[in-house]
Short mmCIF file of C-alpha atoms and ligand atoms in Angstrom, two decimals:
data_model
loop_
_atom_site.label_atom_id
_atom_site.label_comp_id
_atom_site.label_asym_id
_atom_site.label_seq_id
_atom_site.Cartn_x
_atom_site.Cartn_y
_atom_site.Cartn_z
CA MET A 1 -24.76 47.14 111.62
CA THR A 2 -24.63 49.99 109.14
CA THR A 3 -21.09 48.90 108.28
CA GLN A 4 -22.29 45.38 107.55
CA ASN A 5 -25.08 46.67 105.30
CA GLN A 6 -22.76 49.05 103.50
CA GLN A 7 -20.29 46.20 103.03
CA SER A 8 -23.04 43.96 101.65
CA GLN A 9 -24.20 46.68 99.24
CA GLN A 10 -20.63 47.34 98.09
CA ASN A 11 -20.16 43.62 97.51
CA GLN A 12 -23.38 43.56 95.49
CA GLN A 13 -21.97 46.26 93.27
CA THR A 14 -18.42 45.01 92.82
CA THR A 15 -18.49 41.22 92.80
CA PRO A 16 -19.65 39.36 89.69
CA ARG A 17 -23.17 38.00 89.89
CA THR A 18 -23.23 34.34 90.95
CA LEU A 19 -25.94 31.73 91.32
CA HIS A 20 -27.94 31.00 94.46
CA LEU A 21 -28.85 27.37 94.97
CA ASN A 22 -31.48 26.08 97.36
CA ALA A 23 -31.99 22.36 97.97
CA PHE A 24 -35.72 21.72 98.16
CA LEU A 25 -35.85 18.51 100.23
CA MET A 26 -38.80 16.17 100.03
CA ASN A 27 -39.10 12.83 101.85
CA ALA A 28 -37.79 10.07 99.53
CA GLY A 29 -37.36 12.53 96.64
CA HIS A 30 -39.49 14.83 94.51
CA HIS A 31 -40.67 12.22 92.05
CA ASP A 32 -43.98 10.80 93.18
CA ALA A 33 -42.56 7.30 92.61
CA ALA A 34 -39.21 8.06 94.29
CA TRP A 35 -40.08 5.98 97.31
CA ARG A 36 -40.39 2.86 95.10
CA HIS A 37 -36.99 3.36 93.47
CA PRO A 38 -34.18 1.11 94.77
CA ASP A 39 -31.92 4.12 95.51
CA SER A 40 -34.35 5.85 97.88
CA SER A 41 -34.85 5.25 101.61
CA PRO A 42 -38.59 5.63 102.34
CA GLU A 43 -38.12 3.74 105.58
CA ARG A 44 -36.09 6.73 106.83
CA VAL A 45 -38.60 9.55 106.30
CA THR A 46 -39.24 9.73 110.06
CA ASP A 47 -35.55 9.41 110.92
CA LEU A 48 -33.83 12.62 112.01
CA ALA A 49 -30.41 11.28 110.96
CA TYR A 50 -31.65 10.96 107.37
CA PHE A 51 -32.54 14.64 107.12
CA GLN A 52 -29.35 15.66 108.90
CA GLU A 53 -27.39 13.68 106.29
CA LEU A 54 -29.26 15.42 103.45
CA ALA A 55 -28.45 18.82 104.97
CA ARG A 56 -24.78 17.90 105.27
CA ILE A 57 -24.73 16.90 101.59
CA ALA A 58 -26.14 20.34 100.71
CA GLU A 59 -23.50 21.94 102.91
CA ARG A 60 -20.74 19.88 101.24
CA GLY A 61 -21.84 21.54 98.00
CA THR A 62 -21.79 25.04 99.62
CA LEU A 63 -25.47 25.44 98.67
CA ASP A 64 -27.12 28.59 100.01
CA SER A 65 -29.92 26.83 101.81
CA ILE A 66 -32.17 23.84 102.30
CA PHE A 67 -35.93 24.13 102.30
CA PHE A 68 -38.94 22.12 103.48
CA ALA A 69 -42.43 22.63 102.05
CA ASP A 70 -45.43 22.01 104.28
CA GLY A 71 -49.16 21.41 104.15
CA LEU A 72 -51.57 21.05 107.04
CA ALA A 73 -53.56 18.05 105.87
CA LEU A 74 -52.81 14.50 104.82
CA TRP A 75 -55.02 14.67 101.71
CA GLY A 76 -55.27 11.25 100.04
CA LYS A 77 -51.52 10.81 100.02
CA ALA A 78 -50.63 8.06 102.44
CA ARG A 79 -51.76 5.03 100.40
CA HIS A 80 -49.31 5.60 97.55
CA ASN A 81 -46.49 7.77 98.85
CA ALA A 82 -43.98 7.92 101.71
CA LEU A 83 -44.63 10.88 103.99
CA GLY A 84 -42.50 11.91 106.94
CA GLY A 85 -44.79 14.79 107.76
CA PHE A 86 -42.37 16.50 110.14
CA GLU A 87 -43.16 20.09 111.03
CA PRO A 88 -40.38 22.09 109.27
CA LEU A 89 -39.34 24.47 112.07
CA THR A 90 -38.94 21.58 114.50
CA LEU A 91 -36.96 19.59 111.96
CA LEU A 92 -34.74 22.53 110.99
CA ALA A 93 -33.92 23.26 114.64
CA ALA A 94 -32.55 19.73 114.90
CA ILE A 95 -30.65 20.16 111.62
CA ALA A 96 -29.18 23.46 112.84
CA ALA A 97 -27.37 21.53 115.55
CA VAL A 98 -25.32 19.48 113.06
CA THR A 99 -24.63 22.08 110.34
CA GLU A 100 -22.72 25.34 110.38
CA HIS A 101 -23.37 27.26 107.21
CA VAL A 102 -26.33 26.13 105.16
CA GLY A 103 -29.46 28.31 105.36
CA LEU A 104 -32.62 26.74 106.81
CA ILE A 105 -35.93 27.68 105.19
CA ALA A 106 -39.22 26.50 106.68
CA THR A 107 -42.69 26.82 105.19
CA ALA A 108 -45.39 28.22 107.47
CA SER A 109 -48.92 29.34 106.62
CA THR A 110 -50.29 32.80 107.34
CA THR A 111 -53.82 31.40 107.05
CA PHE A 112 -53.56 28.85 109.85
CA ASN A 113 -51.19 30.53 112.32
CA GLU A 114 -51.08 33.62 114.51
CA PRO A 115 -48.33 36.20 113.93
CA TYR A 116 -47.04 36.15 117.51
CA HIS A 117 -46.49 32.37 117.32
CA LEU A 118 -44.63 32.48 114.03
CA ALA A 119 -42.58 35.61 114.78
CA ARG A 120 -41.39 33.90 117.95
CA LYS A 121 -40.64 30.55 116.29
CA PHE A 122 -38.64 32.10 113.45
CA ALA A 123 -36.74 34.40 115.83
CA SER A 124 -35.94 31.29 117.88
CA LEU A 125 -34.67 29.36 114.83
CA ASP A 126 -32.60 32.36 113.78
CA HIS A 127 -30.92 32.46 117.21
CA LEU A 128 -30.49 28.68 117.43
CA SER A 129 -28.85 28.53 113.99
CA GLY A 130 -26.66 31.63 114.30
CA GLY A 131 -28.61 33.58 111.68
CA ARG A 132 -29.63 30.97 109.13
CA ALA A 133 -33.45 31.05 109.30
CA GLY A 134 -35.74 31.70 106.34
CA TRP A 135 -39.54 31.64 106.12
CA ASN A 136 -41.40 30.44 103.04
CA ILE A 137 -44.61 32.39 103.52
CA VAL A 138 -47.62 30.53 102.13
CA THR A 139 -51.32 31.25 102.21
CA SER A 140 -52.29 27.51 101.89
CA GLY A 141 -54.30 26.31 98.93
CA THR A 142 -56.69 23.56 99.98
CA VAL A 143 -60.01 23.11 101.68
CA ASP A 144 -58.65 19.95 103.37
CA GLU A 145 -56.43 22.25 105.43
CA ALA A 146 -59.34 24.55 106.30
CA ARG A 147 -61.21 21.50 107.63
CA ASN A 148 -58.41 20.89 110.13
CA PHE A 149 -58.78 24.45 111.41
CA ASN A 150 -62.43 24.83 112.29
CA ARG A 151 -63.74 25.75 108.83
CA GLU A 152 -65.91 23.90 106.34
CA GLU A 153 -64.86 26.19 103.48
CA HIS A 154 -61.49 27.67 102.66
CA LEU A 155 -61.06 31.44 103.10
CA GLU A 156 -61.36 33.20 99.78
CA HIS A 157 -58.05 33.59 97.86
CA ARG A 158 -58.15 37.41 98.05
CA ILE A 159 -58.86 37.39 101.79
CA ARG A 160 -56.04 34.93 102.38
CA TYR A 161 -53.61 37.39 100.81
CA GLU A 162 -55.12 40.34 102.73
CA ARG A 163 -54.58 38.41 105.94
CA ALA A 164 -51.04 37.54 104.80
CA HIS A 165 -50.18 41.24 104.28
CA GLU A 166 -51.37 42.13 107.75
CA PHE A 167 -49.64 39.03 109.16
CA LEU A 168 -46.30 40.29 107.79
CA ASP A 169 -46.98 43.75 109.08
CA VAL A 170 -47.44 42.37 112.60
CA ALA A 171 -44.54 39.91 112.40
CA THR A 172 -42.08 42.63 111.34
CA LYS A 173 -43.32 44.93 114.11
CA LEU A 174 -42.65 42.11 116.57
CA TRP A 175 -39.17 41.41 115.21
CA ASP A 176 -38.41 45.12 115.52
CA SER A 177 -39.81 45.29 119.04
CA TRP A 178 -36.31 44.69 120.44
CA GLU A 179 -33.65 47.08 119.21
CA ASP A 180 -30.31 45.45 118.48
CA ASP A 181 -28.66 46.94 121.55
CA ALA A 182 -31.58 46.48 123.95
CA ILE A 183 -29.72 43.90 126.04
CA VAL A 184 -27.29 45.81 128.27
CA LEU A 185 -26.46 42.98 130.70
CA ASP A 186 -25.40 45.29 133.52
CA LYS A 187 -24.76 42.91 136.41
CA GLU A 188 -23.62 45.75 138.69
CA ARG A 189 -26.87 47.65 138.44
CA GLY A 190 -29.07 44.61 137.98
CA ILE A 191 -30.29 45.73 134.55
CA TYR A 192 -30.63 43.07 131.90
CA ALA A 193 -32.46 44.96 129.17
CA ASP A 194 -32.91 48.68 128.51
CA THR A 195 -36.68 48.78 128.33
CA GLY A 196 -36.44 52.14 126.55
CA ARG A 197 -35.23 50.08 123.59
CA LEU A 198 -38.14 47.68 123.73
CA HIS A 199 -41.21 48.73 121.80
CA PRO A 200 -44.79 47.53 121.77
CA ALA A 201 -46.19 46.30 118.47
CA ALA A 202 -49.45 48.05 119.38
CA HIS A 203 -51.15 46.56 116.34
CA ARG A 204 -54.90 46.79 115.78
CA GLY A 205 -56.09 45.80 112.35
CA GLU A 206 -58.70 43.90 110.39
CA HIS A 207 -57.42 40.42 111.30
CA PHE A 208 -55.11 40.85 114.27
CA ALA A 209 -54.75 42.74 117.55
CA VAL A 210 -51.28 42.25 119.01
CA ALA A 211 -49.72 44.22 121.86
CA GLY A 212 -46.10 42.98 121.82
CA PRO A 213 -43.17 43.24 122.39
CA LEU A 214 -41.99 39.78 121.34
CA ASN A 215 -40.67 37.56 124.12
CA VAL A 216 -37.50 36.74 122.13
CA PRO A 217 -34.74 39.36 121.61
CA ARG A 218 -33.82 40.55 118.13
CA SER A 219 -32.13 37.72 116.26
CA PRO A 220 -28.82 37.61 114.35
CA GLN A 221 -30.38 38.39 110.96
CA GLY A 222 -32.73 41.04 112.37
CA HIS A 223 -35.47 38.86 111.05
CA PRO A 224 -35.55 35.68 108.96
CA LEU A 225 -35.12 35.82 105.22
CA LEU A 226 -38.62 36.23 103.75
CA VAL A 227 -39.44 33.85 100.91
CA GLN A 228 -42.67 33.63 98.93
CA ALA A 229 -43.93 31.10 96.42
CA GLY A 230 -47.33 32.04 94.98
CA SER A 231 -47.34 33.39 91.43
CA SER A 232 -50.93 34.57 90.99
CA GLU A 233 -51.55 38.30 90.58
CA ASP A 234 -52.11 38.69 94.34
CA GLY A 235 -49.12 36.45 95.00
CA LYS A 236 -46.78 38.54 92.85
CA GLU A 237 -47.93 41.77 94.48
CA PHE A 238 -47.36 40.21 97.90
CA ALA A 239 -43.87 39.11 96.85
CA ALA A 240 -42.99 42.56 95.49
CA ARG A 241 -43.91 44.14 98.81
CA HIS A 242 -42.50 41.65 101.31
CA ALA A 243 -40.35 38.89 99.81
CA GLU A 244 -36.58 38.76 99.51
CA ALA A 245 -36.56 35.50 97.54
CA VAL A 246 -39.26 33.94 95.40
CA PHE A 247 -39.66 30.26 94.54
CA THR A 248 -41.56 29.71 91.34
CA ALA A 249 -42.52 26.94 88.90
CA GLN A 250 -41.79 27.90 85.27
CA GLN A 251 -41.82 25.50 82.33
CA THR A 252 -40.16 27.50 79.55
CA LEU A 253 -37.40 30.09 79.26
CA THR A 254 -39.84 32.62 77.82
CA ASP A 255 -42.35 32.15 80.64
CA ALA A 256 -39.58 32.41 83.20
CA GLN A 257 -38.20 35.60 81.61
CA THR A 258 -41.67 37.16 81.58
CA PHE A 259 -42.25 36.24 85.22
CA TYR A 260 -38.80 37.53 86.25
CA LYS A 261 -39.27 40.85 84.51
CA ASP A 262 -42.82 41.25 85.75
CA LEU A 263 -41.86 40.63 89.37
CA LYS A 264 -38.80 42.89 89.30
CA SER A 265 -40.77 45.70 87.64
CA ARG A 266 -43.19 45.75 90.59
CA LEU A 267 -40.46 46.48 93.16
CA PRO A 268 -40.05 50.27 92.70
CA ARG A 269 -43.70 50.70 93.76
CA TYR A 270 -42.60 49.60 97.21
CA GLY A 271 -39.37 51.63 97.27
CA ARG A 272 -37.31 48.57 96.44
CA THR A 273 -34.73 47.78 93.76
CA GLU A 274 -34.16 44.73 91.53
CA ARG A 275 -31.38 43.56 93.81
CA ASP A 276 -33.65 43.36 96.84
CA LEU A 277 -35.43 40.24 95.59
CA LEU A 278 -34.04 37.01 94.12
CA VAL A 279 -36.06 34.81 91.77
CA LEU A 280 -35.46 31.06 92.04
CA PRO A 281 -37.38 28.84 89.61
CA GLY A 282 -37.51 25.13 90.43
CA ILE A 283 -35.71 22.48 88.43
CA ALA A 284 -35.85 18.71 88.86
CA PRO A 285 -32.54 17.47 87.42
CA VAL A 286 -32.66 13.82 86.35
CA LEU A 287 -28.95 13.06 86.12
CA GLY A 288 -27.07 10.36 84.23
CA SER A 289 -23.49 9.95 83.10
CA THR A 290 -24.86 9.90 79.54
CA GLU A 291 -28.05 11.43 78.21
CA ALA A 292 -29.36 7.91 77.51
CA GLU A 293 -28.75 6.93 81.14
CA ALA A 294 -30.62 10.02 82.38
CA LYS A 295 -33.57 9.32 80.09
CA ALA A 296 -33.59 5.69 81.25
CA LEU A 297 -33.84 6.84 84.89
CA GLU A 298 -36.68 9.18 83.95
CA ARG A 299 -38.50 6.28 82.22
CA GLN A 300 -37.85 3.96 85.14
CA LEU A 301 -39.48 6.46 87.50
CA THR A 302 -42.45 6.99 85.18
CA ASP A 303 -42.96 3.21 85.05
CA LEU A 304 -43.08 3.14 88.84
CA GLN A 305 -45.86 5.76 89.05
CA VAL A 306 -49.23 4.72 90.47
CA PRO A 307 -51.74 6.29 88.03
CA GLU A 308 -54.44 6.51 90.72
CA TYR A 309 -52.13 8.69 92.82
CA GLY A 310 -51.15 10.85 89.85
CA LEU A 311 -54.80 11.37 88.98
CA ALA A 312 -55.66 12.40 92.53
CA GLN A 313 -52.76 14.89 92.59
CA LEU A 314 -53.80 16.27 89.23
CA SER A 315 -57.42 16.62 90.38
CA GLY A 316 -56.17 18.75 93.27
CA MET A 317 -54.02 20.98 91.04
CA LEU A 318 -56.81 21.47 88.51
CA GLY A 319 -59.62 21.89 91.04
CA THR A 320 -61.52 19.28 89.02
CA ASP A 321 -62.41 15.69 89.97
CA LEU A 322 -60.78 13.48 87.33
CA THR A 323 -61.46 10.10 88.99
CA GLY A 324 -62.63 7.42 86.57
CA LEU A 325 -61.69 9.32 83.40
CA PRO A 326 -59.82 7.27 80.75
CA LEU A 327 -56.09 7.77 81.22
CA ASP A 328 -55.45 7.76 77.48
CA GLY A 329 -58.05 10.41 76.77
CA PRO A 330 -57.75 14.21 76.80
CA LEU A 331 -58.43 16.52 79.73
CA PRO A 332 -62.07 17.49 80.31
CA ASP A 333 -63.14 21.15 80.08
CA LEU A 334 -61.49 23.07 82.91
CA PRO A 335 -62.67 26.05 84.98
CA GLU A 336 -61.13 29.53 84.51
CA GLU A 337 -58.32 30.68 86.83
CA ARG A 338 -60.62 33.28 88.39
CA ASP A 339 -62.90 30.45 89.60
CA ILE A 340 -60.07 28.57 91.32
CA ASN A 341 -59.91 29.18 95.07
CA GLY A 342 -56.79 27.02 95.56
CA ASN A 343 -53.32 27.54 94.10
CA LYS A 344 -54.13 29.72 91.08
CA SER A 345 -50.70 29.87 89.47
CA ARG A 346 -50.17 26.10 89.56
CA PHE A 347 -53.62 25.55 88.05
CA THR A 348 -52.78 27.81 85.12
CA LEU A 349 -49.34 26.32 84.60
CA VAL A 350 -50.67 22.74 84.44
CA ALA A 351 -53.68 23.62 82.27
CA GLU A 352 -51.41 25.45 79.79
CA LEU A 353 -48.89 22.62 79.72
CA ALA A 354 -51.62 20.10 78.81
CA ARG A 355 -53.11 22.41 76.18
CA ARG A 356 -49.79 23.47 74.64
CA ASP A 357 -48.46 19.94 74.19
CA GLY A 358 -51.86 18.25 73.59
CA LEU A 359 -51.26 15.75 76.41
CA THR A 360 -53.49 12.87 77.47
CA LEU A 361 -54.11 12.42 81.18
CA ARG A 362 -51.51 9.65 81.33
CA GLU A 363 -48.91 11.81 79.59
CA LEU A 364 -49.66 14.75 81.84
CA ILE A 365 -49.32 12.59 84.96
CA ALA A 366 -45.93 11.39 83.67
CA ARG A 367 -44.81 14.99 82.96
CA LEU A 368 -45.79 16.13 86.44
CA GLY A 369 -44.33 13.11 88.24
CA ALA A 370 -40.87 14.52 88.93
CA GLY A 371 -41.67 18.15 89.69
CA ARG A 372 -45.44 18.68 90.10
CA GLY A 373 -45.23 21.44 87.48
CA HIS A 374 -41.62 22.48 87.97
CA ARG A 375 -39.28 22.08 85.03
CA VAL A 376 -37.76 18.63 84.64
CA VAL A 377 -34.47 18.25 82.76
CA ALA A 378 -32.97 14.82 82.12
CA GLY A 379 -29.34 14.91 81.04
CA THR A 380 -25.66 14.79 81.88
CA PRO A 381 -24.13 17.07 84.52
CA GLU A 382 -22.82 19.30 81.67
CA GLN A 383 -26.28 19.56 80.13
CA ILE A 384 -27.88 20.45 83.46
CA ALA A 385 -25.18 23.08 84.11
CA ASP A 386 -25.82 24.49 80.60
CA GLN A 387 -29.53 24.83 81.36
CA LEU A 388 -28.89 26.58 84.67
CA GLU A 389 -26.39 28.93 83.05
CA GLU A 390 -28.74 29.78 80.19
CA TRP A 391 -31.64 30.76 82.45
CA PHE A 392 -29.28 32.61 84.81
CA THR A 393 -27.59 34.67 82.08
CA ARG A 394 -30.72 35.31 80.03
CA GLY A 395 -32.78 37.13 82.64
CA ALA A 396 -34.91 34.23 83.85
CA ALA A 397 -33.37 33.43 87.25
CA ASP A 398 -31.06 34.59 90.04
CA GLY A 399 -30.66 31.00 91.15
CA PHE A 400 -32.60 27.76 91.43
CA ASN A 401 -34.60 25.55 93.67
CA ILE A 402 -32.94 22.15 93.17
CA MET A 403 -35.50 19.37 93.42
CA ALA A 404 -33.74 15.98 93.34
CA PRO A 405 -36.14 13.38 91.92
CA VAL A 406 -34.70 10.66 94.20
CA LEU A 407 -33.00 11.26 97.55
CA PRO A 408 -30.31 11.03 98.73
CA THR A 409 -28.67 10.05 95.42
CA GLY A 410 -30.11 12.89 93.30
CA LEU A 411 -28.81 15.56 95.67
CA ALA A 412 -25.40 13.90 96.11
CA ASP A 413 -25.04 13.60 92.32
CA PHE A 414 -25.97 17.27 91.86
CA VAL A 415 -23.50 18.38 94.52
CA ASP A 416 -20.65 16.14 93.33
CA GLN A 417 -21.18 16.40 89.57
CA VAL A 418 -23.01 19.62 88.66
CA VAL A 419 -21.69 22.00 91.33
CA PRO A 420 -18.01 21.49 90.30
CA ILE A 421 -18.91 22.47 86.70
CA LEU A 422 -20.72 25.60 87.89
CA ARG A 423 -17.67 26.46 90.00
CA ARG A 424 -15.27 25.99 87.08
CA ARG A 425 -17.44 28.35 85.05
CA GLY A 426 -17.20 30.96 87.82
CA LEU A 427 -20.95 30.75 88.40
CA PHE A 428 -20.97 29.42 91.94
CA ARG A 429 -19.01 29.86 95.18
CA THR A 430 -16.20 27.45 96.06
CA GLU A 431 -16.57 28.09 99.78
CA TYR A 432 -18.92 29.90 102.13
CA THR A 433 -17.78 33.47 102.59
CA GLY A 434 -20.70 34.58 104.75
CA ARG A 435 -22.10 33.32 108.00
CA THR A 436 -25.82 34.05 107.76
CA LEU A 437 -28.41 33.06 105.17
CA ARG A 438 -28.75 36.73 104.19
CA GLU A 439 -25.02 36.88 103.57
CA HIS A 440 -25.18 33.77 101.35
CA TYR A 441 -27.99 35.41 99.34
CA GLY A 442 -26.14 38.76 99.24
CA LEU A 443 -29.02 40.51 100.98
CA PRO A 444 -28.64 43.19 103.66
CA ARG A 445 -29.65 42.80 107.28
CA PRO A 446 -32.85 44.83 107.77
CA ALA A 447 -32.53 47.94 109.90
CA ASN A 448 -34.72 48.09 112.98
CA ARG A 449 -37.48 50.68 112.39
CA HIS A 450 -37.01 52.23 115.85
CA ALA A 451 -33.25 52.63 115.48
CA ARG A 452 -33.90 54.10 112.02
CA ALA A 453 -36.40 56.53 113.50
CA ALA A 454 -33.87 57.59 116.17
CA VAL A 455 -31.18 58.27 113.51
C1 LIG B 1 -41.49 25.97 95.08
C2 LIG B 1 -42.83 26.14 95.69
C3 LIG B 1 -43.06 25.63 96.95
C4 LIG B 1 -44.29 25.78 97.56
N1 LIG B 1 -44.46 25.25 98.79
C5 LIG B 1 -45.67 25.34 99.37
C6 LIG B 1 -45.88 24.75 100.64
O1 LIG B 1 -44.98 24.17 101.21
N2 LIG B 1 -47.10 24.85 101.18
C7 LIG B 1 -48.13 25.51 100.57
O2 LIG B 1 -49.22 25.57 101.15
N3 LIG B 1 -47.96 26.08 99.38
C8 LIG B 1 -46.75 26.00 98.77
N4 LIG B 1 -46.57 26.55 97.54
C9 LIG B 1 -47.71 27.28 96.96
C10 LIG B 1 -47.65 28.77 97.19
O3 LIG B 1 -46.82 29.20 98.16
C11 LIG B 1 -48.98 29.49 97.35
O4 LIG B 1 -49.51 29.33 98.62
C12 LIG B 1 -49.92 29.03 96.31
O5 LIG B 1 -49.23 28.99 95.12
C13 LIG B 1 -51.12 29.92 96.18
O6 LIG B 1 -50.72 31.10 95.65
P1 LIG B 1 -51.14 31.60 94.24
O7 LIG B 1 -52.60 31.32 94.11
O8 LIG B 1 -50.74 33.02 94.39
O9 LIG B 1 -50.32 30.90 93.20
C14 LIG B 1 -45.35 26.44 96.90
C15 LIG B 1 -45.12 26.96 95.62
C16 LIG B 1 -43.88 26.82 95.02
C17 LIG B 1 -43.66 27.40 93.67
#
């Protein structure tokens, strides 16, 4: 194992830096009107074969990983959007069976789960996929979710992150509860596992009491790749301590550079280096063979938006009920970020976007349609590649979350038209060289704390 880590660190030092690309998959596509577009297949959002096909497209493009977001409530979404609603770990297990290389990242909430459950599920997915599991750790932002889990009010933002820290503490103890060589498989003597190499978690804390060990042996990656996606102050501190990759929504190069630098500068506090954490801002590429064609697709999607749906989404992001307000008027006065108990960073991003560009509600809904606050770029494959290269080389990103506005076409176009340009520029792999998700991301396999202690 040490050899593998040393190899990975040597590679980090000697090979030129290249992009990491994650396909963020979303039902009929990321645009909130995608399901109405003739190229999408909303009738397939509960069809396993559809998602397996999307994963194979990502694999055809040698992308690092695919990713599913998740929320634990329906909200008011079903009237005007196509929702599959599959639980990500279940779905990714079925995708693992028909793919070989692509990483599989599932969202799961630390607020509405128990650590033993999640540690077991992610260890299972890591085994089932041969080391391709990743966990997007979220704290969950809405009271609608709380109401599905025995609470009238949502836990306070700060407490949610406190619980998340302890959750990770317990989960990593459980993943370390089996040393790598604990299974001895001695048929002669009738010994399956060396119980001297199994360790209790013996955790007693503020939120959890967990005995351990886990009932699943240590998995190929040691533990799943840890991803985080909240950009509030608490979120960034959480990422600096635990995350190996961070998904983030950033609108401008300057904002993205500031975020990147800020996050990386927090790492030494936790004994970590810049290379231990990758930053992946989201981008919704609206592709066309000419710029005019791309802009026309963007307009076509905007024309298909249902304003009532956009307004409801916006109300959620801004923590403010906007129903009934004139669409061609300005935003009302908004609360301060400190008073938001939901997703703080998205609130601030959207409020600043509206203020900076003086947008009416209708204009804001149109701007958010394709990426819900992530950057949207409409252009030719060359123009999209230029944008990715600029952010990558100017200290704003280590890679990107690719959010196709319409699926499957938007992902296929990205893979077949943008990826070849990135490859020609030496910015992206031409084939998979690693086997596990950690190897794709150039991140080492974590050492088991007990083995470390013994050394
Ligand atoms: C790309 C991306 C994907 C996210 N996916 C989810 C998700 O699937 N479920 C969820 O509850 N929150 C999701 N979030 C929100 C955050 O993970 C986090 O829970 C939220 O932003 C609150 O954190 P904050 O207040 O620190 O910003 C996502 C955020 C980003 C940037």
